[in-house]
Amino acid sequence: MKNQDASSTTCSERSATTSLLFDGARLRSFLVHASLMAILFELIFNFLIIKYVKYTEIDWIAYMQEVKGFLNGDWDYSHLHGQTGPLVYPALFVYIYSILNIITLNGSREIGQIIFAIIYVALFAVVLLIYVRYTSFDKNSLTYYWIIIMLMISKRIHSIFVLRMFNDCIAMLFLYLAVFAFCKDNFNFGLLFYSCALGVKMNILLFFPAVGILTVQRFGFTFKSISKLVILVIGLQIVFALPFLYENAYEYFHYAFDFGREFTYTWTVNFKFLSEDVFRSKLLSRSLLTGHALILLIFILSKWCVGERFKNVFFLLFKYKNVENKPLDTNHIIYMMFTSNFIGIIFARSLHYQFYVWYFHSTPYLLMYIPYFKYNLARLVLLLCIEIVWNVYPSTPLTSIGLHVCHAIILLGLLFTPSPASLPKSQTN
């Protein structure tokens, strides 16, 4: 009897301890501490990578060579070249990498790596802040702890930042700052950050359908909303480009915003199961563009512009006014931004290894949003499958097919899951 009583007492103590550890209030209060510890860990970990992992030169020297001409007073885009070819990025890229050239004492790789470690941690912190503060997953569960783990596991992402120093990293930092500003209902700063992201790399256009519609949903289809988009997005791009436009406007647009640019088959991650001839064909390009437009239209009609508040945005665009004049639900903002980009990723003409940073940090949100995964472990496994594909070099037909399968699973899950706009407000807060 004494042994049974002792055993019963031990079980009760274990149960009480487990209940205490996973109590909702404790999980919520510890989440901020866990986030801060994750940020500190990433800071230390990135510096350890710099110290102990061999650096691989891909584009850093080319970036420094491309901005050297600008620093020497040449503003003609057709004259700005690096060892990998001509400069093909917008004007803000030139200014930022010119500053980096000066700070790094003419392109010192070691100093550059330290700067990109800081950029990594800054982006990680902003993304964590968006998740913890502005998404509405169950804070009484372990969901956010799973998200933190997911955001930290990528070998490829760490490499893109501190072992490659691609401009995609800077563009995405600006982009997540834009998402954060939109969530704070500061659309002026949001559009400003968005334009800065676009000024570094053109892939940021994948978010523009969401940015445009969100601005209209917030302010109505009015002069105010349209002027915000024109001045803060398009106008700022013109301001950035003024020196180059003055020198040679045609060459600037030809190189910085070349929508017909051909990609190198060697580097493609998503289409190695096709022959090189098919990969370069106009038919594939047109098919992808058609698919992108079709799926985007489906999301606009059935996911983004639905519910009592937004039902008229698409069909009655020219009559629509935001009579409520209230901030948008942050879940709706995040959902639209991340799905707009993800659809573009699925139908991308080609994905190179550094492009993984375009959507990695938003993937945990998409996975957590889909309710059909019964366990968070299943979500983690799917993310790891995507991660494995992005770490195989060179990519193979099998890895390319695997990437499309993983993307298709997520897309189907999103299609069959109600969007935040279609849910009652009580279910999104």
Short mmCIF file of C-alpha atoms in Angstrom, two decimals, residues 80-272:
data_model
loop_
_atom_site.label_atom_id
_atom_site.label_comp_id
_atom_site.label_asym_id
_atom_site.label_seq_id
_atom_site.Cartn_x
_atom_site.Cartn_y
_atom_site.Cartn_z
CA LEU A 80 28.56 49.38 -64.62
CA HIS A 81 29.81 45.80 -64.74
CA GLY A 82 31.25 43.15 -62.46
CA GLN A 83 32.95 39.81 -63.02
CA THR A 84 29.55 38.09 -63.35
CA GLY A 85 28.19 40.54 -65.94
CA PRO A 86 26.36 43.88 -66.08
CA LEU A 87 24.62 45.52 -63.12
CA VAL A 88 20.97 44.38 -63.22
CA TYR A 89 19.56 45.80 -59.97
CA PRO A 90 17.68 49.06 -59.29
CA ALA A 91 19.27 52.28 -58.05
CA LEU A 92 18.96 51.79 -54.29
CA PHE A 93 21.10 48.66 -54.63
CA VAL A 94 23.88 50.88 -56.00
CA TYR A 95 23.66 53.31 -53.08
CA ILE A 96 23.53 50.62 -50.40
CA TYR A 97 26.42 48.60 -51.80
CA SER A 98 28.40 51.79 -52.36
CA ILE A 99 28.00 52.50 -48.65
CA LEU A 100 29.02 48.90 -47.91
CA ASN A 101 32.05 49.35 -50.16
CA ILE A 102 33.13 52.35 -48.09
CA ILE A 103 32.36 50.77 -44.69
CA THR A 104 34.18 47.56 -45.62
CA LEU A 105 37.26 49.49 -46.76
CA ASN A 106 36.96 48.69 -50.45
CA GLY A 107 35.00 45.47 -50.10
CA SER A 108 36.70 43.58 -47.25
CA ARG A 109 34.88 40.27 -47.11
CA GLU A 110 35.40 39.81 -43.35
CA ILE A 111 33.80 43.16 -42.46
CA GLY A 112 31.01 42.45 -44.94
CA GLN A 113 30.23 39.15 -43.22
CA ILE A 114 29.91 40.88 -39.85
CA ILE A 115 27.49 43.40 -41.37
CA PHE A 116 25.41 40.63 -42.92
CA ALA A 117 25.32 38.75 -39.62
CA ILE A 118 23.76 41.88 -38.12
CA ILE A 119 21.34 42.11 -41.07
CA TYR A 120 20.37 38.46 -40.49
CA VAL A 121 19.64 39.07 -36.81
CA ALA A 122 17.73 42.27 -37.59
CA LEU A 123 15.53 40.47 -40.12
CA PHE A 124 15.04 37.54 -37.73
CA ALA A 125 13.99 39.93 -34.95
CA VAL A 126 11.49 41.79 -37.17
CA VAL A 127 9.99 38.51 -38.39
CA LEU A 128 9.66 37.22 -34.81
CA LEU A 129 7.98 40.47 -33.81
CA ILE A 130 5.47 40.11 -36.64
CA TYR A 131 4.66 36.53 -35.63
CA VAL A 132 4.43 37.10 -31.88
CA ARG A 133 2.64 40.43 -31.92
CA TYR A 134 0.43 40.34 -35.00
CA THR A 135 -0.60 36.75 -35.74
CA SER A 136 -3.40 35.04 -33.84
CA PHE A 137 -2.28 31.46 -33.44
CA ASP A 138 -3.05 29.97 -30.03
CA LYS A 139 -0.65 31.61 -27.58
CA ASN A 140 -1.72 29.13 -24.89
CA SER A 141 -0.14 26.30 -26.85
CA LEU A 142 3.36 25.48 -28.06
CA THR A 143 2.61 26.79 -31.57
CA TYR A 144 4.86 29.85 -31.34
CA TYR A 145 7.72 27.78 -29.97
CA TRP A 146 7.42 25.54 -33.03
CA ILE A 147 7.50 28.68 -35.20
CA ILE A 148 10.69 29.89 -33.51
CA ILE A 149 12.31 26.51 -34.16
CA MET A 150 11.19 26.57 -37.79
CA LEU A 151 12.67 30.02 -38.31
CA MET A 152 16.06 28.90 -37.00
CA ILE A 153 16.65 25.56 -38.72
CA SER A 154 17.75 26.57 -42.21
CA LYS A 155 21.34 25.90 -43.16
CA ARG A 156 20.79 27.50 -46.56
CA ILE A 157 19.39 30.76 -45.14
CA HIS A 158 22.35 31.22 -42.80
CA SER A 159 24.63 30.59 -45.77
CA ILE A 160 22.82 33.12 -48.00
CA PHE A 161 23.42 35.83 -45.42
CA VAL A 162 26.86 35.37 -43.89
CA LEU A 163 28.61 33.12 -46.42
CA ARG A 164 27.22 34.71 -49.62
CA MET A 165 26.06 38.27 -48.73
CA PHE A 166 23.40 38.43 -51.45
CA ASN A 167 21.35 41.59 -51.98
CA ASP A 168 18.18 39.50 -51.52
CA CYS A 169 18.87 39.66 -47.77
CA ILE A 170 18.69 43.46 -47.69
CA ALA A 171 15.60 43.55 -49.90
CA MET A 172 13.76 41.14 -47.60
CA LEU A 173 14.72 43.09 -44.48
CA PHE A 174 13.03 46.16 -45.98
CA LEU A 175 10.05 44.01 -47.00
CA TYR A 176 9.44 42.64 -43.50
CA LEU A 177 9.78 46.15 -42.11
CA ALA A 178 7.01 47.08 -44.56
CA VAL A 179 4.81 44.24 -43.29
CA PHE A 180 5.44 45.35 -39.71
CA ALA A 181 4.50 48.95 -40.57
CA PHE A 182 1.31 47.83 -42.33
CA CYS A 183 0.37 45.82 -39.23
CA LYS A 184 0.88 48.96 -37.12
CA ASP A 185 -1.50 50.74 -39.52
CA ASN A 186 1.29 53.03 -40.68
CA PHE A 187 0.84 52.72 -44.43
CA ASN A 188 3.10 55.67 -45.21
CA PHE A 189 6.10 53.95 -43.65
CA GLY A 190 4.92 50.60 -44.99
CA LEU A 191 4.88 51.85 -48.57
CA LEU A 192 8.19 53.63 -47.99
CA PHE A 193 9.87 50.42 -46.80
CA TYR A 194 8.21 48.47 -49.61
CA SER A 195 9.63 50.89 -52.17
CA CYS A 196 13.08 50.58 -50.57
CA ALA A 197 12.85 46.80 -50.90
CA LEU A 198 11.86 47.17 -54.55
CA GLY A 199 14.76 49.56 -55.04
CA VAL A 200 17.16 46.78 -54.06
CA LYS A 201 15.68 43.91 -56.06
CA MET A 202 12.81 43.48 -58.49
CA ASN A 203 11.40 40.25 -56.98
CA ILE A 204 9.61 42.44 -54.44
CA LEU A 205 7.02 43.05 -57.18
CA LEU A 206 5.59 39.64 -56.22
CA PHE A 207 4.11 41.35 -53.15
CA PHE A 208 2.61 44.25 -55.10
CA PRO A 209 -0.86 42.74 -55.75
CA ALA A 210 -1.32 42.49 -51.98
CA VAL A 211 0.20 45.91 -51.30
CA GLY A 212 -2.08 47.61 -53.82
CA ILE A 213 -5.27 45.90 -52.66
CA LEU A 214 -4.47 46.40 -48.97
CA THR A 215 -3.99 50.13 -49.57
CA VAL A 216 -7.38 50.33 -51.31
CA GLN A 217 -9.03 48.25 -48.58
CA ARG A 218 -7.64 50.55 -45.91
CA PHE A 219 -8.39 53.92 -47.51
CA GLY A 220 -10.97 53.10 -50.18
CA PHE A 221 -10.54 53.54 -53.91
CA THR A 222 -9.85 57.24 -53.50
CA PHE A 223 -7.36 59.86 -54.59
CA LYS A 224 -5.65 59.39 -51.22
CA SER A 225 -4.98 55.68 -51.68
CA ILE A 226 -3.90 55.98 -55.31
CA SER A 227 -1.64 58.95 -54.58
CA LYS A 228 0.02 57.01 -51.75
CA LEU A 229 0.85 54.18 -54.13
CA VAL A 230 2.03 56.48 -56.90
CA ILE A 231 4.11 58.83 -54.76
CA LEU A 232 5.57 56.44 -52.19
CA VAL A 233 6.19 53.47 -54.48
CA ILE A 234 6.58 54.66 -58.07
CA GLY A 235 7.66 58.20 -57.23
CA LEU A 236 10.35 57.05 -54.83
CA GLN A 237 11.78 54.70 -57.46
CA ILE A 238 12.13 57.68 -59.79
CA VAL A 239 13.82 59.74 -57.06
CA PHE A 240 16.29 56.91 -56.39
CA ALA A 241 17.05 56.66 -60.10
CA LEU A 242 17.36 60.39 -60.91
CA PRO A 243 21.16 60.47 -61.45
CA PHE A 244 20.98 57.43 -63.74
CA LEU A 245 17.89 58.69 -65.57
CA TYR A 246 19.63 61.99 -66.21
CA GLU A 247 22.69 60.22 -67.59
CA ASN A 248 20.99 57.49 -69.66
CA ALA A 249 17.35 56.69 -68.87
CA TYR A 250 16.98 53.96 -71.49
CA GLU A 251 19.95 51.96 -70.24
CA TYR A 252 18.78 52.29 -66.63
CA PHE A 253 15.36 50.77 -67.30
CA HIS A 254 16.84 48.25 -69.70
CA TYR A 255 19.17 46.82 -67.05
CA ALA A 256 17.42 47.52 -63.72
CA PHE A 257 13.92 46.43 -64.75
CA ASP A 258 14.50 43.88 -67.49
CA PHE A 259 11.40 41.65 -67.38
CA GLY A 260 12.64 39.59 -70.30
CA ARG A 261 15.90 38.57 -68.66
CA GLU A 262 16.94 34.97 -69.35
CA PHE A 263 17.97 32.76 -66.44
CA THR A 264 20.85 30.31 -66.38
CA TYR A 265 19.71 26.68 -66.52
CA THR A 266 22.68 25.57 -64.41
CA TRP A 267 21.40 27.44 -61.36
CA THR A 268 17.69 26.62 -61.52
CA VAL A 269 16.34 24.80 -58.48
CA ASN A 270 12.75 24.36 -59.62
CA PHE A 271 12.97 23.19 -63.24
CA LYS A 272 15.82 20.69 -63.53
#
